[in-house]
Amino acid sequence: MDWDKLRVFHAVAEAGSLTHAGETLHLSQSAVSRQIRGLEEHLGVTLFHRHARGLILTEQGELLREATRDMTRKLVAASARIRDSKDEVFGQLRVTTTVGFGAMWLTPRLPRFFGEFPDISVDLLMTENVLDLPMREADVAIRMREPQQADLIRRPLFDVTMRFYASKAYVERHGAPQTEEELRAHRLISFSPNARQPAPVGFWINAQLELAHRSTLLMNNYFAMLQAAEHALGVAILPDYLAVDHPELTLVAPRLHSPAFTVYFAYPEELRRSRRVEVFRDFIAAEVETFRAAT
């Protein structure tokens, strides 16, 4: 089969639209349509059902998409390995992590990485969704739970615990609660219980919100919660890794905290020899050691 036609088919299958595939491939819709029609004629099958909302793969189309996905993944991985020099480190590295960790722990440390490896471009994909590393949606993941996908190399980095923090200004005005009973007199700033969290932590957060007799402030972003705590809006439930970089926060109710959960560094087995992944992994490991020494 003609690889150019297969490449076009794969783009259409992933996009579900001739127009969107054409935009990705920088081809006109008519050119994309001709390639698909030519492939269908060559194979003697119909690959797509056409309807008003777009394109749906036929059974034969689904079989071909599985093959082109595997081919594309292997080509991308081979290209990455070829570009990785034994002596030089350059190119793009796609790193996925959560919004809170990426914005408030990783980003402030990246200047040291770029200082050592100026020819690497980092595409930081901050999302609560779990991206598919074997399908090359990202090269590296830093996640708040152990990855469940197969064919991944995973490395535990450090444990995180949710604790209660308030600004020093808040404590001066309202005092520092030490017990559950004392916390009832304070406004809690919390990550929304409906947002995605590691299960033990989610249960613990829900339990803390039930003890609050006063109003609570719910958010779906740790950066916003940090801002709220710094502006003395209440007592915030935050991951303890934030305290190291924000000395204006002070720990309250120190005996009350969530179960610990582990942050993991993961990447596909096929990138085991990638120099970009290797130097980023070693950089994160060194930063974790510095972080641990400060806690």
PDB file of N, CA, C and O in Angstrom, residues 60-101:
ATOM      1  N   GLN A  60     -13.654  -2.476   8.385  1.00  0.00           N
ATOM      2  CA  GLN A  60     -12.361  -2.566   7.705  1.00  0.00           C
ATOM      3  C   GLN A  60     -11.498  -1.336   8.010  1.00  0.00           C
ATOM      4  O   GLN A  60     -10.280  -1.429   8.149  1.00  0.00           O
ATOM      5  N   GLY A  61     -12.153  -0.184   8.121  1.00  0.00           N
ATOM      6  CA  GLY A  61     -11.425   1.038   8.463  1.00  0.00           C
ATOM      7  C   GLY A  61     -10.820   0.977   9.855  1.00  0.00           C
ATOM      8  O   GLY A  61      -9.696   1.449  10.079  1.00  0.00           O
ATOM      9  N   GLU A  62     -11.554   0.395  10.805  1.00  0.00           N
ATOM     10  CA  GLU A  62     -11.032   0.249  12.167  1.00  0.00           C
ATOM     11  C   GLU A  62      -9.788  -0.634  12.171  1.00  0.00           C
ATOM     12  O   GLU A  62      -8.810  -0.345  12.874  1.00  0.00           O
ATOM     13  N   LEU A  63      -9.827  -1.727  11.385  1.00  0.00           N
ATOM     14  CA  LEU A  63      -8.659  -2.612  11.320  1.00  0.00           C
ATOM     15  C   LEU A  63      -7.456  -1.875  10.753  1.00  0.00           C
ATOM     16  O   LEU A  63      -6.331  -2.011  11.253  1.00  0.00           O
ATOM     17  N   LEU A  64      -7.685  -1.074   9.714  1.00  0.00           N
ATOM     18  CA  LEU A  64      -6.571  -0.345   9.110  1.00  0.00           C
ATOM     19  C   LEU A  64      -6.054   0.740  10.051  1.00  0.00           C
ATOM     20  O   LEU A  64      -4.842   0.984  10.113  1.00  0.00           O
ATOM     21  N   ARG A  65      -6.947   1.391  10.817  1.00  0.00           N
ATOM     22  CA  ARG A  65      -6.485   2.426  11.744  1.00  0.00           C
ATOM     23  C   ARG A  65      -5.585   1.826  12.826  1.00  0.00           C
ATOM     24  O   ARG A  65      -4.595   2.439  13.231  1.00  0.00           O
ATOM     25  N   GLU A  66      -5.913   0.634  13.314  1.00  0.00           N
ATOM     26  CA  GLU A  66      -5.035  -0.009  14.303  1.00  0.00           C
ATOM     27  C   GLU A  66      -3.633  -0.182  13.744  1.00  0.00           C
ATOM     28  O   GLU A  66      -2.634   0.042  14.436  1.00  0.00           O
ATOM     29  N   ALA A  67      -3.559  -0.566  12.472  1.00  0.00           N
ATOM     30  CA  ALA A  67      -2.246  -0.775  11.847  1.00  0.00           C
ATOM     31  C   ALA A  67      -1.511   0.552  11.667  1.00  0.00           C
ATOM     32  O   ALA A  67      -0.313   0.649  11.959  1.00  0.00           O
ATOM     33  N   THR A  68      -2.214   1.591  11.183  1.00  0.00           N
ATOM     34  CA  THR A  68      -1.543   2.877  10.948  1.00  0.00           C
ATOM     35  C   THR A  68      -1.153   3.551  12.258  1.00  0.00           C
ATOM     36  O   THR A  68      -0.145   4.254  12.318  1.00  0.00           O
ATOM     37  N   ARG A  69      -1.925   3.340  13.320  1.00  0.00           N
ATOM     38  CA  ARG A  69      -1.541   3.881  14.631  1.00  0.00           C
ATOM     39  C   ARG A  69      -0.220   3.274  15.088  1.00  0.00           C
ATOM     40  O   ARG A  69       0.676   3.961  15.566  1.00  0.00           O
ATOM     41  N   ASP A  70      -0.121   1.954  14.941  1.00  0.00           N
ATOM     42  CA  ASP A  70       1.105   1.274  15.364  1.00  0.00           C
ATOM     43  C   ASP A  70       2.288   1.727  14.511  1.00  0.00           C
ATOM     44  O   ASP A  70       3.383   1.972  15.023  1.00  0.00           O
ATOM     45  N   MET A  71       2.064   1.864  13.217  1.00  0.00           N
ATOM     46  CA  MET A  71       3.127   2.317  12.322  1.00  0.00           C
ATOM     47  C   MET A  71       3.566   3.738  12.667  1.00  0.00           C
ATOM     48  O   MET A  71       4.757   4.039  12.725  1.00  0.00           O
ATOM     49  N   THR A  72       2.598   4.610  12.910  1.00  0.00           N
ATOM     50  CA  THR A  72       2.912   6.001  13.222  1.00  0.00           C
ATOM     51  C   THR A  72       3.688   6.097  14.526  1.00  0.00           C
ATOM     52  O   THR A  72       4.674   6.832  14.634  1.00  0.00           O
ATOM     53  N   ARG A  73       3.245   5.346  15.541  1.00  0.00           N
ATOM     54  CA  ARG A  73       3.923   5.368  16.833  1.00  0.00           C
ATOM     55  C   ARG A  73       5.371   4.910  16.690  1.00  0.00           C
ATOM     56  O   ARG A  73       6.289   5.520  17.245  1.00  0.00           O
ATOM     57  N   LYS A  74       5.596   3.850  15.921  1.00  0.00           N
ATOM     58  CA  LYS A  74       6.951   3.336  15.756  1.00  0.00           C
ATOM     59  C   LYS A  74       7.826   4.297  14.954  1.00  0.00           C
ATOM     60  O   LYS A  74       9.016   4.464  15.240  1.00  0.00           O
ATOM     61  N   LEU A  75       7.243   4.961  13.964  1.00  0.00           N
ATOM     62  CA  LEU A  75       8.008   5.930  13.179  1.00  0.00           C
ATOM     63  C   LEU A  75       8.415   7.129  14.016  1.00  0.00           C
ATOM     64  O   LEU A  75       9.541   7.617  13.928  1.00  0.00           O
ATOM     65  N   VAL A  76       7.479   7.611  14.844  1.00  0.00           N
ATOM     66  CA  VAL A  76       7.790   8.746  15.713  1.00  0.00           C
ATOM     67  C   VAL A  76       8.883   8.373  16.707  1.00  0.00           C
ATOM     68  O   VAL A  76       9.814   9.150  16.960  1.00  0.00           O
ATOM     69  N   ALA A  77       8.767   7.170  17.274  1.00  0.00           N
ATOM     70  CA  ALA A  77       9.780   6.730  18.236  1.00  0.00           C
ATOM     71  C   ALA A  77      11.142   6.577  17.569  1.00  0.00           C
ATOM     72  O   ALA A  77      12.173   6.963  18.113  1.00  0.00           O
ATOM     73  N   ALA A  78      11.163   6.006  16.344  1.00  0.00           N
ATOM     74  CA  ALA A  78      12.423   5.847  15.623  1.00  0.00           C
ATOM     75  C   ALA A  78      13.036   7.196  15.297  1.00  0.00           C
ATOM     76  O   ALA A  78      14.249   7.396  15.435  1.00  0.00           O
ATOM     77  N   SER A  79      12.188   8.140  14.902  1.00  0.00           N
ATOM     78  CA  SER A  79      12.675   9.487  14.600  1.00  0.00           C
ATOM     79  C   SER A  79      13.290  10.132  15.828  1.00  0.00           C
ATOM     80  O   SER A  79      14.345  10.772  15.754  1.00  0.00           O
ATOM     81  N   ALA A  80      12.640   9.949  16.977  1.00  0.00           N
ATOM     82  CA  ALA A  80      13.172  10.524  18.216  1.00  0.00           C
ATOM     83  C   ALA A  80      14.517   9.914  18.577  1.00  0.00           C
ATOM     84  O   ALA A  80      15.439  10.619  18.998  1.00  0.00           O
ATOM     85  N   ARG A  81      14.648   8.594  18.400  1.00  0.00           N
ATOM     86  CA  ARG A  81      15.913   7.940  18.730  1.00  0.00           C
ATOM     87  C   ARG A  81      17.021   8.372  17.779  1.00  0.00           C
ATOM     88  O   ARG A  81      18.177   8.536  18.175  1.00  0.00           O
ATOM     89  N   ILE A  82      16.668   8.561  16.502  1.00  0.00           N
ATOM     90  CA  ILE A  82      17.666   8.995  15.524  1.00  0.00           C
ATOM     91  C   ILE A  82      18.167  10.399  15.843  1.00  0.00           C
ATOM     92  O   ILE A  82      19.355  10.706  15.724  1.00  0.00           O
ATOM     93  N   ARG A  83      17.229  11.278  16.265  1.00  0.00           N
ATOM     94  CA  ARG A  83      17.606  12.663  16.550  1.00  0.00           C
ATOM     95  C   ARG A  83      18.440  12.781  17.816  1.00  0.00           C
ATOM     96  O   ARG A  83      19.190  13.732  17.981  1.00  0.00           O
ATOM     97  N   ASP A  84      18.259  11.850  18.723  1.00  0.00           N
ATOM     98  CA  ASP A  84      19.015  11.909  19.976  1.00  0.00           C
ATOM     99  C   ASP A  84      20.467  11.518  19.720  1.00  0.00           C
ATOM    100  O   ASP A  84      20.770  10.371  19.405  1.00  0.00           O
ATOM    101  N   SER A  85      21.374  12.470  19.861  1.00  0.00           N
ATOM    102  CA  SER A  85      22.797  12.217  19.663  1.00  0.00           C
ATOM    103  C   SER A  85      23.418  11.714  20.952  1.00  0.00           C
ATOM    104  O   SER A  85      22.973  12.044  22.043  1.00  0.00           O
ATOM    105  N   LYS A  86      24.473  10.928  20.819  1.00  0.00           N
ATOM    106  CA  LYS A  86      25.168  10.453  22.006  1.00  0.00           C
ATOM    107  C   LYS A  86      25.894  11.592  22.718  1.00  0.00           C
ATOM    108  O   LYS A  86      26.124  11.541  23.924  1.00  0.00           O
ATOM    109  N   ASP A  87      26.285  12.614  21.949  1.00  0.00           N
ATOM    110  CA  ASP A  87      27.086  13.689  22.528  1.00  0.00           C
ATOM    111  C   ASP A  87      26.300  14.986  22.707  1.00  0.00           C
ATOM    112  O   ASP A  87      26.674  15.834  23.502  1.00  0.00           O
ATOM    113  N   GLU A  88      25.235  15.170  21.941  1.00  0.00           N
ATOM    114  CA  GLU A  88      24.457  16.397  22.020  1.00  0.00           C
ATOM    115  C   GLU A  88      23.024  16.067  22.411  1.00  0.00           C
ATOM    116  O   GLU A  88      22.507  15.013  22.069  1.00  0.00           O
ATOM    117  N   VAL A  89      22.389  16.999  23.092  1.00  0.00           N
ATOM    118  CA  VAL A  89      21.006  16.817  23.501  1.00  0.00           C
ATOM    119  C   VAL A  89      20.216  17.992  22.952  1.00  0.00           C
ATOM    120  O   VAL A  89      20.485  19.144  23.299  1.00  0.00           O
ATOM    121  N   PHE A  90      19.240  17.704  22.100  1.00  0.00           N
ATOM    122  CA  PHE A  90      18.460  18.777  21.496  1.00  0.00           C
ATOM    123  C   PHE A  90      17.104  18.224  21.077  1.00  0.00           C
ATOM    124  O   PHE A  90      16.849  17.021  21.133  1.00  0.00           O
ATOM    125  N   GLY A  91      16.226  19.118  20.639  1.00  0.00           N
ATOM    126  CA  GLY A  91      14.906  18.723  20.164  1.00  0.00           C
ATOM    127  C   GLY A  91      13.824  19.009  21.187  1.00  0.00           C
ATOM    128  O   GLY A  91      14.059  19.590  22.247  1.00  0.00           O
ATOM    129  N   GLN A  92      12.606  18.604  20.857  1.00  0.00           N
ATOM    130  CA  GLN A  92      11.441  18.867  21.697  1.00  0.00           C
ATOM    131  C   GLN A  92      11.185  17.713  22.656  1.00  0.00           C
ATOM    132  O   GLN A  92      11.313  16.542  22.297  1.00  0.00           O
ATOM    133  N   LEU A  93      10.808  18.046  23.887  1.00  0.00           N
ATOM    134  CA  LEU A  93      10.403  17.059  24.891  1.00  0.00           C
ATOM    135  C   LEU A  93       9.027  17.446  25.397  1.00  0.00           C
ATOM    136  O   LEU A  93       8.833  18.541  25.931  1.00  0.00           O
ATOM    137  N   ARG A  94       8.062  16.557  25.212  1.00  0.00           N
ATOM    138  CA  ARG A  94       6.694  16.826  25.650  1.00  0.00           C
ATOM    139  C   ARG A  94       6.479  16.198  27.030  1.00  0.00           C
ATOM    140  O   ARG A  94       6.545  14.984  27.175  1.00  0.00           O
ATOM    141  N   VAL A  95       6.215  17.042  28.002  1.00  0.00           N
ATOM    142  CA  VAL A  95       6.074  16.625  29.397  1.00  0.00           C
ATOM    143  C   VAL A  95       4.649  16.917  29.847  1.00  0.00           C
ATOM    144  O   VAL A  95       4.182  18.048  29.751  1.00  0.00           O
ATOM    145  N   THR A  96       3.959  15.908  30.341  1.00  0.00           N
ATOM    146  CA  THR A  96       2.615  16.119  30.857  1.00  0.00           C
ATOM    147  C   THR A  96       2.602  15.945  32.367  1.00  0.00           C
ATOM    148  O   THR A  96       3.258  15.052  32.919  1.00  0.00           O
ATOM    149  N   THR A  97       1.861  16.808  33.040  1.00  0.00           N
ATOM    150  CA  THR A  97       1.671  16.711  34.482  1.00  0.00           C
ATOM    151  C   THR A  97       0.404  17.469  34.844  1.00  0.00           C
ATOM    152  O   THR A  97      -0.267  18.029  33.974  1.00  0.00           O
ATOM    153  N   THR A  98       0.064  17.477  36.114  1.00  0.00           N
ATOM    154  CA  THR A  98      -1.132  18.191  36.539  1.00  0.00           C
ATOM    155  C   THR A  98      -0.884  19.692  36.523  1.00  0.00           C
ATOM    156  O   THR A  98       0.255  20.158  36.529  1.00  0.00           O
ATOM    157  N   VAL A  99      -1.964  20.463  36.513  1.00  0.00           N
ATOM    158  CA  VAL A  99      -1.849  21.921  36.463  1.00  0.00           C
ATOM    159  C   VAL A  99      -1.123  22.444  37.698  1.00  0.00           C
ATOM    160  O   VAL A  99      -0.197  23.259  37.595  1.00  0.00           O
ATOM    161  N   GLY A 100      -1.514  21.958  38.867  1.00  0.00           N
ATOM    162  CA  GLY A 100      -0.911  22.453  40.099  1.00  0.00           C
ATOM    163  C   GLY A 100       0.566  22.150  40.182  1.00  0.00           C
ATOM    164  O   GLY A 100       1.384  23.035  40.460  1.00  0.00           O
ATOM    165  N   PHE A 101       0.947  20.914  39.924  1.00  0.00           N
ATOM    166  CA  PHE A 101       2.350  20.528  40.023  1.00  0.00           C
ATOM    167  C   PHE A 101       3.178  21.215  38.944  1.00  0.00           C
ATOM    168  O   PHE A 101       4.283  21.699  39.198  1.00  0.00           O
TER     169      PHE A 101
END
